GROMACS .gro file of C-alpha atoms in nm:
model
  315
    1MET     CA    1  -0.540  -1.187   1.091
    2PHE     CA    2  -0.528  -1.144   0.714
    3SER     CA    3  -0.528  -0.874   0.448
    4TRP     CA    4  -0.823  -0.865   0.211
    5SER     CA    5  -0.891  -0.689  -0.121
    6GLY     CA    6  -1.177  -0.660  -0.370
    7THR     CA    7  -1.416  -0.518  -0.111
    8LYS     CA    8  -1.759  -0.506  -0.274
    9CYS     CA    9  -2.085  -0.389  -0.122
   10LEU     CA   10  -2.339  -0.655  -0.220
   11ASN     CA   11  -2.645  -0.495  -0.064
   12LYS     CA   12  -2.639  -0.118  -0.026
   13TYR     CA   13  -2.920   0.094   0.108
   14SER     CA   14  -2.919   0.465   0.197
   15ASN     CA   15  -2.571   0.534   0.338
   16GLN     CA   16  -2.498   0.185   0.468
   17CYS     CA   17  -2.409  -0.160   0.346
   18ASP     CA   18  -2.529  -0.479   0.515
   19GLN     CA   19  -2.334  -0.730   0.308
   20TYR     CA   20  -1.983  -0.733   0.160
   21SER     CA   21  -1.770  -0.967  -0.045
   22ILE     CA   22  -1.394  -0.971   0.022
   23GLU     CA   23  -1.101  -1.170  -0.116
   24LYS     CA   24  -0.793  -1.293   0.069
   25ILE     CA   25  -0.476  -1.141  -0.081
   26ASN     CA   26  -0.229  -1.378  -0.254
   27PHE     CA   27  -0.446  -1.677  -0.160
   28ASN     CA   28  -0.516  -1.798  -0.513
   29SER     CA   29  -0.162  -1.766  -0.649
   30VAL     CA   30   0.011  -1.941  -0.357
   31ASN     CA   31  -0.236  -2.224  -0.307
   32ILE     CA   32  -0.291  -2.304  -0.673
   33SER     CA   33   0.086  -2.304  -0.721
   34ASN     CA   34   0.124  -2.551  -0.437
   35ASN     CA   35  -0.157  -2.769  -0.569
   36ASN     CA   36  -0.011  -2.768  -0.920
   37ASN     CA   37   0.332  -2.870  -0.786
   38ASN     CA   38   0.178  -3.155  -0.590
   39ASN     CA   39  -0.026  -3.267  -0.888
   40ASN     CA   40   0.277  -3.251  -1.118
   41ASN     CA   41   0.467  -3.476  -0.876
   42ASN     CA   42   0.179  -3.719  -0.879
   43ASN     CA   43   0.180  -3.717  -1.260
   44ASN     CA   44   0.549  -3.800  -1.269
   45ASN     CA   45   0.504  -4.085  -1.025
   46ASN     CA   46   0.205  -4.237  -1.198
   47ASN     CA   47   0.131  -4.148  -1.559
   48ASN     CA   48  -0.172  -4.376  -1.563
   49ASN     CA   49  -0.353  -4.138  -1.325
   50ASN     CA   50  -0.330  -3.831  -1.548
   51ASN     CA   51  -0.702  -3.804  -1.596
   52ASN     CA   52  -0.766  -3.835  -1.225
   53ASN     CA   53  -0.506  -3.570  -1.146
   54ASN     CA   54  -0.656  -3.333  -1.399
   55ASN     CA   55  -0.992  -3.379  -1.235
   56ASN     CA   56  -0.833  -3.313  -0.897
   57ASN     CA   57  -0.672  -2.997  -1.036
   58ASN     CA   58  -1.008  -2.868  -1.148
   59ASN     CA   59  -1.166  -2.952  -0.816
   60ASN     CA   60  -0.882  -2.791  -0.621
   61ASN     CA   61  -0.896  -2.477  -0.832
   62ASN     CA   62  -1.272  -2.456  -0.787
   63ASN     CA   63  -1.232  -2.501  -0.413
   64ASN     CA   64  -0.963  -2.233  -0.406
   65ASN     CA   65  -1.188  -1.989  -0.591
   66LYS     CA   66  -1.465  -2.058  -0.342
   67ASN     CA   67  -1.245  -2.040  -0.033
   68GLN     CA   68  -1.060  -1.722  -0.124
   69ARG     CA   69  -1.384  -1.519  -0.114
   70GLN     CA   70  -1.563  -1.444   0.210
   71GLN     CA   71  -1.907  -1.298   0.260
   72ILE     CA   72  -1.912  -1.039   0.536
   73ASN     CA   73  -2.217  -0.885   0.694
   74GLN     CA   74  -2.045  -0.595   0.865
   75LEU     CA   75  -1.713  -0.414   0.866
   76ILE     CA   76  -1.647  -0.315   1.226
   77VAL     CA   77  -1.446   0.005   1.276
   78ASN     CA   78  -1.357   0.154   1.613
   79GLU     CA   79  -1.533   0.491   1.612
   80LYS     CA   80  -1.262   0.636   1.838
   81SER     CA   81  -0.979   0.536   1.603
   82PRO     CA   82  -0.844   0.738   1.309
   83LEU     CA   83  -1.011   0.481   1.079
   84SER     CA   84  -1.350   0.636   1.155
   85LYS     CA   85  -1.250   0.922   0.922
   86ILE     CA   86  -1.225   0.700   0.615
   87LYS     CA   87  -1.527   0.465   0.649
   88HIS     CA   88  -1.680   0.617   0.334
   89PHE     CA   89  -1.425   0.427   0.125
   90PHE     CA   90  -1.613   0.106   0.207
   91LEU     CA   91  -1.930   0.228   0.037
   92ASN     CA   92  -1.844   0.418  -0.278
   93GLN     CA   93  -1.688   0.307  -0.606
   94GLN     CA   94  -1.339   0.346  -0.456
   95SER     CA   95  -1.392   0.037  -0.240
   96ASN     CA   96  -1.231  -0.176  -0.512
   97ASP     CA   97  -0.907   0.019  -0.463
   98ILE     CA   98  -0.864  -0.059  -0.093
   99ILE     CA   99  -0.706  -0.337   0.111
  100VAL     CA  100  -0.845  -0.420   0.454
  101TYR     CA  101  -0.643  -0.588   0.729
  102GLY     CA  102  -0.829  -0.751   1.014
  103ASN     CA  103  -0.982  -1.063   1.166
  104ILE     CA  104  -1.316  -1.230   1.097
  105ILE     CA  105  -1.551  -1.255   1.396
  106VAL     CA  106  -1.819  -1.522   1.377
  107LYS     CA  107  -2.142  -1.412   1.543
  108ARG     CA  108  -2.428  -1.650   1.613
  109ILE     CA  109  -2.771  -1.504   1.540
  110ASN     CA  110  -2.972  -1.806   1.649
  111ARG     CA  111  -2.940  -2.182   1.674
  112ASN     CA  112  -2.929  -2.227   1.297
  113SER     CA  113  -2.773  -1.905   1.175
  114ILE     CA  114  -2.435  -1.733   1.203
  115VAL     CA  115  -2.288  -1.425   1.036
  116ASN     CA  116  -1.930  -1.319   0.967
  117ASN     CA  117  -1.812  -0.969   1.060
  118LEU     CA  118  -1.469  -0.826   0.983
  119ASN     CA  119  -1.294  -0.635   1.260
  120VAL     CA  120  -1.096  -0.373   1.067
  121ILE     CA  121  -0.747  -0.300   1.202
  122ARG     CA  122  -0.585  -0.121   0.908
  123VAL     CA  123  -0.695   0.013   0.568
  124TYR     CA  124  -0.478   0.073   0.260
  125LYS     CA  125  -0.573   0.276  -0.048
  126GLN     CA  126  -0.425   0.251  -0.397
  127LEU     CA  127  -0.222   0.547  -0.520
  128PRO     CA  128  -0.358   0.690  -0.847
  129LEU     CA  129  -0.163   0.659  -1.171
  130GLY     CA  130   0.007   0.328  -1.109
  131ASN     CA  131   0.086   0.089  -1.393
  132LYS     CA  132  -0.113  -0.195  -1.545
  133ILE     CA  133  -0.125  -0.497  -1.316
  134GLU     CA  134   0.079  -0.787  -1.450
  135ILE     CA  135  -0.028  -1.150  -1.421
  136THR     CA  136   0.290  -1.219  -1.219
  137ASP     CA  137   0.224  -0.942  -0.964
  138LYS     CA  138   0.183  -1.031  -0.598
  139TYR     CA  139   0.137  -0.825  -0.283
  140TYR     CA  140   0.444  -0.758  -0.066
  141THR     CA  141   0.562  -0.560   0.233
  142PHE     CA  142   0.925  -0.454   0.286
  143ASN     CA  143   1.184  -0.438   0.563
  144ASN     CA  144   1.544  -0.321   0.577
  145THR     CA  145   1.809  -0.590   0.617
  146ASN     CA  146   2.035  -0.342   0.804
  147PHE     CA  147   2.318  -0.476   0.591
  148SER     CA  148   2.584  -0.228   0.487
  149CYS     CA  149   2.678  -0.247   0.119
  150ASN     CA  150   3.019  -0.106   0.209
  151ASN     CA  151   3.107  -0.449   0.346
  152ILE     CA  152   3.082  -0.609   0.002
  153LYS     CA  153   3.423  -0.666  -0.159
  154LEU     CA  154   3.400  -0.579  -0.527
  155SER     CA  155   3.523  -0.836  -0.773
  156ASN     CA  156   3.532  -0.839  -1.153
  157VAL     CA  157   3.153  -0.876  -1.149
  158ARG     CA  158   2.969  -0.644  -0.915
  159LYS     CA  159   2.726  -0.838  -0.697
  160PRO     CA  160   2.393  -0.683  -0.598
  161CYS     CA  161   2.354  -0.556  -0.244
  162TYR     CA  162   2.042  -0.696  -0.084
  163GLN     CA  163   1.935  -0.418   0.152
  164LEU     CA  164   1.568  -0.511   0.156
  165ILE     CA  165   1.354  -0.810   0.244
  166SER     CA  166   1.017  -0.849   0.070
  167THR     CA  167   0.752  -1.056   0.244
  168LEU     CA  168   0.449  -1.202   0.068
  169VAL     CA  169   0.139  -1.055   0.233
  170ASN     CA  170  -0.050  -1.313   0.444
  171TYR     CA  171   0.246  -1.556   0.415
  172ASN     CA  172   0.522  -1.447   0.651
  173SER     CA  173   0.735  -1.751   0.564
  174PHE     CA  174   0.767  -1.636   0.200
  175ASN     CA  175   1.060  -1.391   0.221
  176TYR     CA  176   1.281  -1.272  -0.063
  177LEU     CA  177   1.599  -1.063  -0.063
  178ILE     CA  178   1.575  -0.774  -0.307
  179SER     CA  179   1.820  -0.508  -0.415
  180LYS     CA  180   1.585  -0.233  -0.528
  181ILE     CA  181   1.223  -0.118  -0.537
  182ILE     CA  182   1.117   0.045  -0.864
  183TYR     CA  183   0.798   0.253  -0.838
  184PRO     CA  184   0.614   0.405  -1.138
  185TYR     CA  185   0.504   0.731  -0.975
  186GLN     CA  186   0.797   0.961  -1.044
  187GLU     CA  187   0.743   0.895  -1.414
  188ASN     CA  188   0.362   0.882  -1.413
  189VAL     CA  189   0.287   1.171  -1.173
  190GLY     CA  190   0.587   1.393  -1.243
  191LYS     CA  191   0.869   1.567  -1.059
  192TYR     CA  192   0.643   1.698  -0.781
  193PHE     CA  193   0.559   1.350  -0.653
  194ASP     CA  194   0.717   1.303  -0.308
  195THR     CA  195   0.947   1.004  -0.359
  196ASN     CA  196   1.109   1.052  -0.015
  197TRP     CA  197   0.770   1.005   0.149
  198LEU     CA  198   0.696   0.690  -0.054
  199ASN     CA  199   1.036   0.534   0.021
  200TYR     CA  200   0.987   0.605   0.391
  201LYS     CA  201   0.642   0.444   0.387
  202SER     CA  202   0.796   0.136   0.224
  203VAL     CA  203   1.000   0.036   0.530
  204VAL     CA  204   0.868   0.241   0.824
  205GLN     CA  205   0.818   0.035   1.139
  206ASP     CA  206   0.542   0.234   1.312
  207GLY     CA  207   0.246   0.043   1.164
  208SER     CA  208   0.190   0.281   0.870
  209LYS     CA  209   0.388   0.075   0.619
  210LEU     CA  210   0.252   0.047   0.264
  211ILE     CA  211   0.167  -0.267   0.065
  212ALA     CA  212   0.320  -0.299  -0.283
  213LEU     CA  213   0.183  -0.498  -0.576
  214GLY     CA  214   0.463  -0.604  -0.804
  215THR     CA  215   0.692  -0.866  -0.959
  216ILE     CA  216   1.048  -0.959  -0.860
  217ASN     CA  217   1.267  -0.979  -1.171
  218ASN     CA  218   1.584  -1.179  -1.243
  219ASN     CA  219   1.799  -0.897  -1.101
  220ASN     CA  220   1.622  -0.928  -0.766
  221GLU     CA  221   1.455  -0.591  -0.821
  222ILE     CA  222   1.085  -0.558  -0.754
  223ILE     CA  223   0.894  -0.376  -1.028
  224VAL     CA  224   0.594  -0.227  -0.850
  225SER     CA  225   0.281  -0.166  -1.054
  226ASN     CA  226   0.077  -0.018  -0.767
  227ALA     CA  227   0.130   0.090  -0.407
  228TYR     CA  228  -0.138   0.087  -0.137
  229ILE     CA  229  -0.097   0.352   0.135
  230ASN     CA  230  -0.200   0.294   0.495
  231ILE     CA  231  -0.473   0.553   0.561
  232PRO     CA  232  -0.541   0.794   0.705
  233ASP     CA  233  -0.197   0.936   0.632
  234PRO     CA  234  -0.046   1.048   0.854
  235ILE     CA  235  -0.211   0.832   1.120
  236GLU     CA  236  -0.182   1.114   1.375
  237ASN     CA  237  -0.238   1.480   1.295
  238CYS     CA  238   0.071   1.685   1.224
  239ILE     CA  239   0.199   1.907   1.504
  240PRO     CA  240   0.210   2.264   1.367
  241PRO     CA  241   0.571   2.383   1.348
  242GLN     CA  242   0.667   2.629   1.620
  243LYS     CA  243   0.740   2.957   1.449
  244SER     CA  244   1.090   3.088   1.479
  245LYS     CA  245   1.167   3.421   1.641
  246GLU     CA  246   1.018   3.715   1.462
  247CYS     CA  247   1.191   3.760   1.130
  248ASP     CA  248   1.322   4.099   1.019
  249SER     CA  249   1.229   4.269   0.692
  250LEU     CA  250   1.509   4.093   0.503
  251SER     CA  251   1.409   3.741   0.604
  252ILE     CA  252   1.103   3.516   0.601
  253ASP     CA  253   0.972   3.229   0.816
  254THR     CA  254   1.040   2.903   0.628
  255ASN     CA  255   0.990   2.527   0.679
  256SER     CA  256   1.083   2.188   0.542
  257ARG     CA  257   0.862   1.885   0.489
  258ASP     CA  258   0.930   1.561   0.675
  259PHE     CA  259   0.866   1.197   0.579
  260ASN     CA  260   0.506   1.217   0.707
  261ARG     CA  261   0.436   1.521   0.487
  262CYS     CA  262   0.430   1.744   0.795
  263LEU     CA  263   0.595   2.087   0.806
  264THR     CA  264   0.888   2.117   1.044
  265ASN     CA  265   1.217   2.300   1.108
  266SER     CA  266   1.084   2.655   1.117
  267SER     CA  267   1.354   2.917   1.080
  268CYS     CA  268   1.413   3.268   0.951
  269THR     CA  269   1.568   3.253   0.605
  270PRO     CA  270   1.718   3.552   0.422
  271ILE     CA  271   1.507   3.647   0.122
  272VAL     CA  272   1.687   3.599  -0.207
  273SER     CA  273   1.680   3.914  -0.419
  274ASN     CA  274   1.479   3.867  -0.735
  275ASN     CA  275   1.565   4.197  -0.904
  276GLY     CA  276   1.221   4.348  -0.897
  277GLY     CA  277   1.015   4.033  -0.850
  278THR     CA  278   0.914   3.737  -1.063
  279THR     CA  279   0.580   3.578  -1.145
  280ILE     CA  280   0.508   3.260  -0.949
  281ILE     CA  281   0.393   2.980  -1.179
  282TYR     CA  282   0.188   2.719  -0.996
  283PRO     CA  283   0.221   2.370  -1.147
  284ILE     CA  284  -0.084   2.160  -1.231
  285CYS     CA  285  -0.102   1.813  -1.077
  286PRO     CA  286  -0.240   1.520  -1.281
  287LYS     CA  287  -0.579   1.364  -1.217
  288GLY     CA  288  -0.603   1.203  -0.875
  289TYR     CA  289  -0.358   1.446  -0.713
  290TYR     CA  290  -0.381   1.794  -0.560
  291LEU     CA  291  -0.118   2.067  -0.527
  292THR     CA  292   0.040   2.155  -0.193
  293PHE     CA  293   0.306   2.418  -0.134
  294PHE     CA  294   0.498   2.586   0.147
  295THR     CA  295   0.772   2.844   0.189
  296GLY     CA  296   1.099   2.653   0.183
  297HIS     CA  297   1.450   2.724   0.311
  298ASN     CA  298   1.576   2.796  -0.041
  299GLY     CA  299   1.560   3.173  -0.013
  300GLY     CA  300   1.193   3.169   0.081
  301LYS     CA  301   1.080   3.024  -0.250
  302LEU     CA  302   0.765   2.811  -0.268
  303GLU     CA  303   0.819   2.436  -0.276
  304PHE     CA  304   0.552   2.226  -0.448
  305ASN     CA  305   0.425   1.871  -0.409
  306CYS     CA  306   0.151   1.668  -0.576
  307ASP     CA  307  -0.022   1.455  -0.311
  308ALA     CA  308  -0.289   1.192  -0.376
  309ASN     CA  309  -0.642   1.328  -0.328
  310PHE     CA  310  -0.722   1.085  -0.046
  311LEU     CA  311  -0.421   1.196   0.164
  312THR     CA  312  -0.480   1.443   0.447
  313ASP     CA  313  -0.399   1.805   0.363
  314ASN     CA  314  -0.150   1.882   0.640
  315TYR     CA  315  -0.094   2.254   0.587
   0.00000   0.00000   0.00000
């Protein structure tokens, strides 16, 4: 199975599409790099064959460009799965902002004709307000190394602690130790962006992990330009928090928000005196995000978040 991007509907009619074009993630960068290395070795071994090698380079690159794109007749989605809720992303203009993970099924129509269908297993959607994509960016997933930085003995020069492993999408053998993930959303979206949720989605092991597009710098940090969230998010509906015992007149029922953006930990919280009351100012989220709020444990004050428009409104 592979992850694919650049989903384009080639032949749309009414509310359906009977032909798509998709592109295998990281295919071009990895294979062309390997071909160039091989060709460079050939050039060093035999300078007289430069012209032939250049021709081979062009042929290989052309073949790569052809092979990385697949024509698909149908995207197959299990109607009983949560993915059935987000099929509309395959049809509208947002289809260019999604990544599809699945396997191609070859179906024979007759003796001389076959079609390719893509069995969709997971879908990822790009968070709004990322940064400009750099030419060096590649797609990665992340895992914890479970290595404790406390075990590092400090010397005159502090060494980085590699707590994360980044894996090149579609190439599980390409793994890199990294010390830090740097996302653009706290700066681009503002203080109400839920960084705890994004960090959790970076390394979660329940199948809802995100895909990051970024570049690893010389400090072994990955500078992410865009993150793609596994949707729908959360995969399963939130369980409504069980209300605490009836609160008295001096307290209020409050909650916290967990890593799946679900409300939890209901309790009665004493109301903080506000000396006659204050006006609640509701923040405005930037384009591509909507405002959510709940009564938090901090004296019953409202807590705000800006969530991406395509994320499920959980409360």
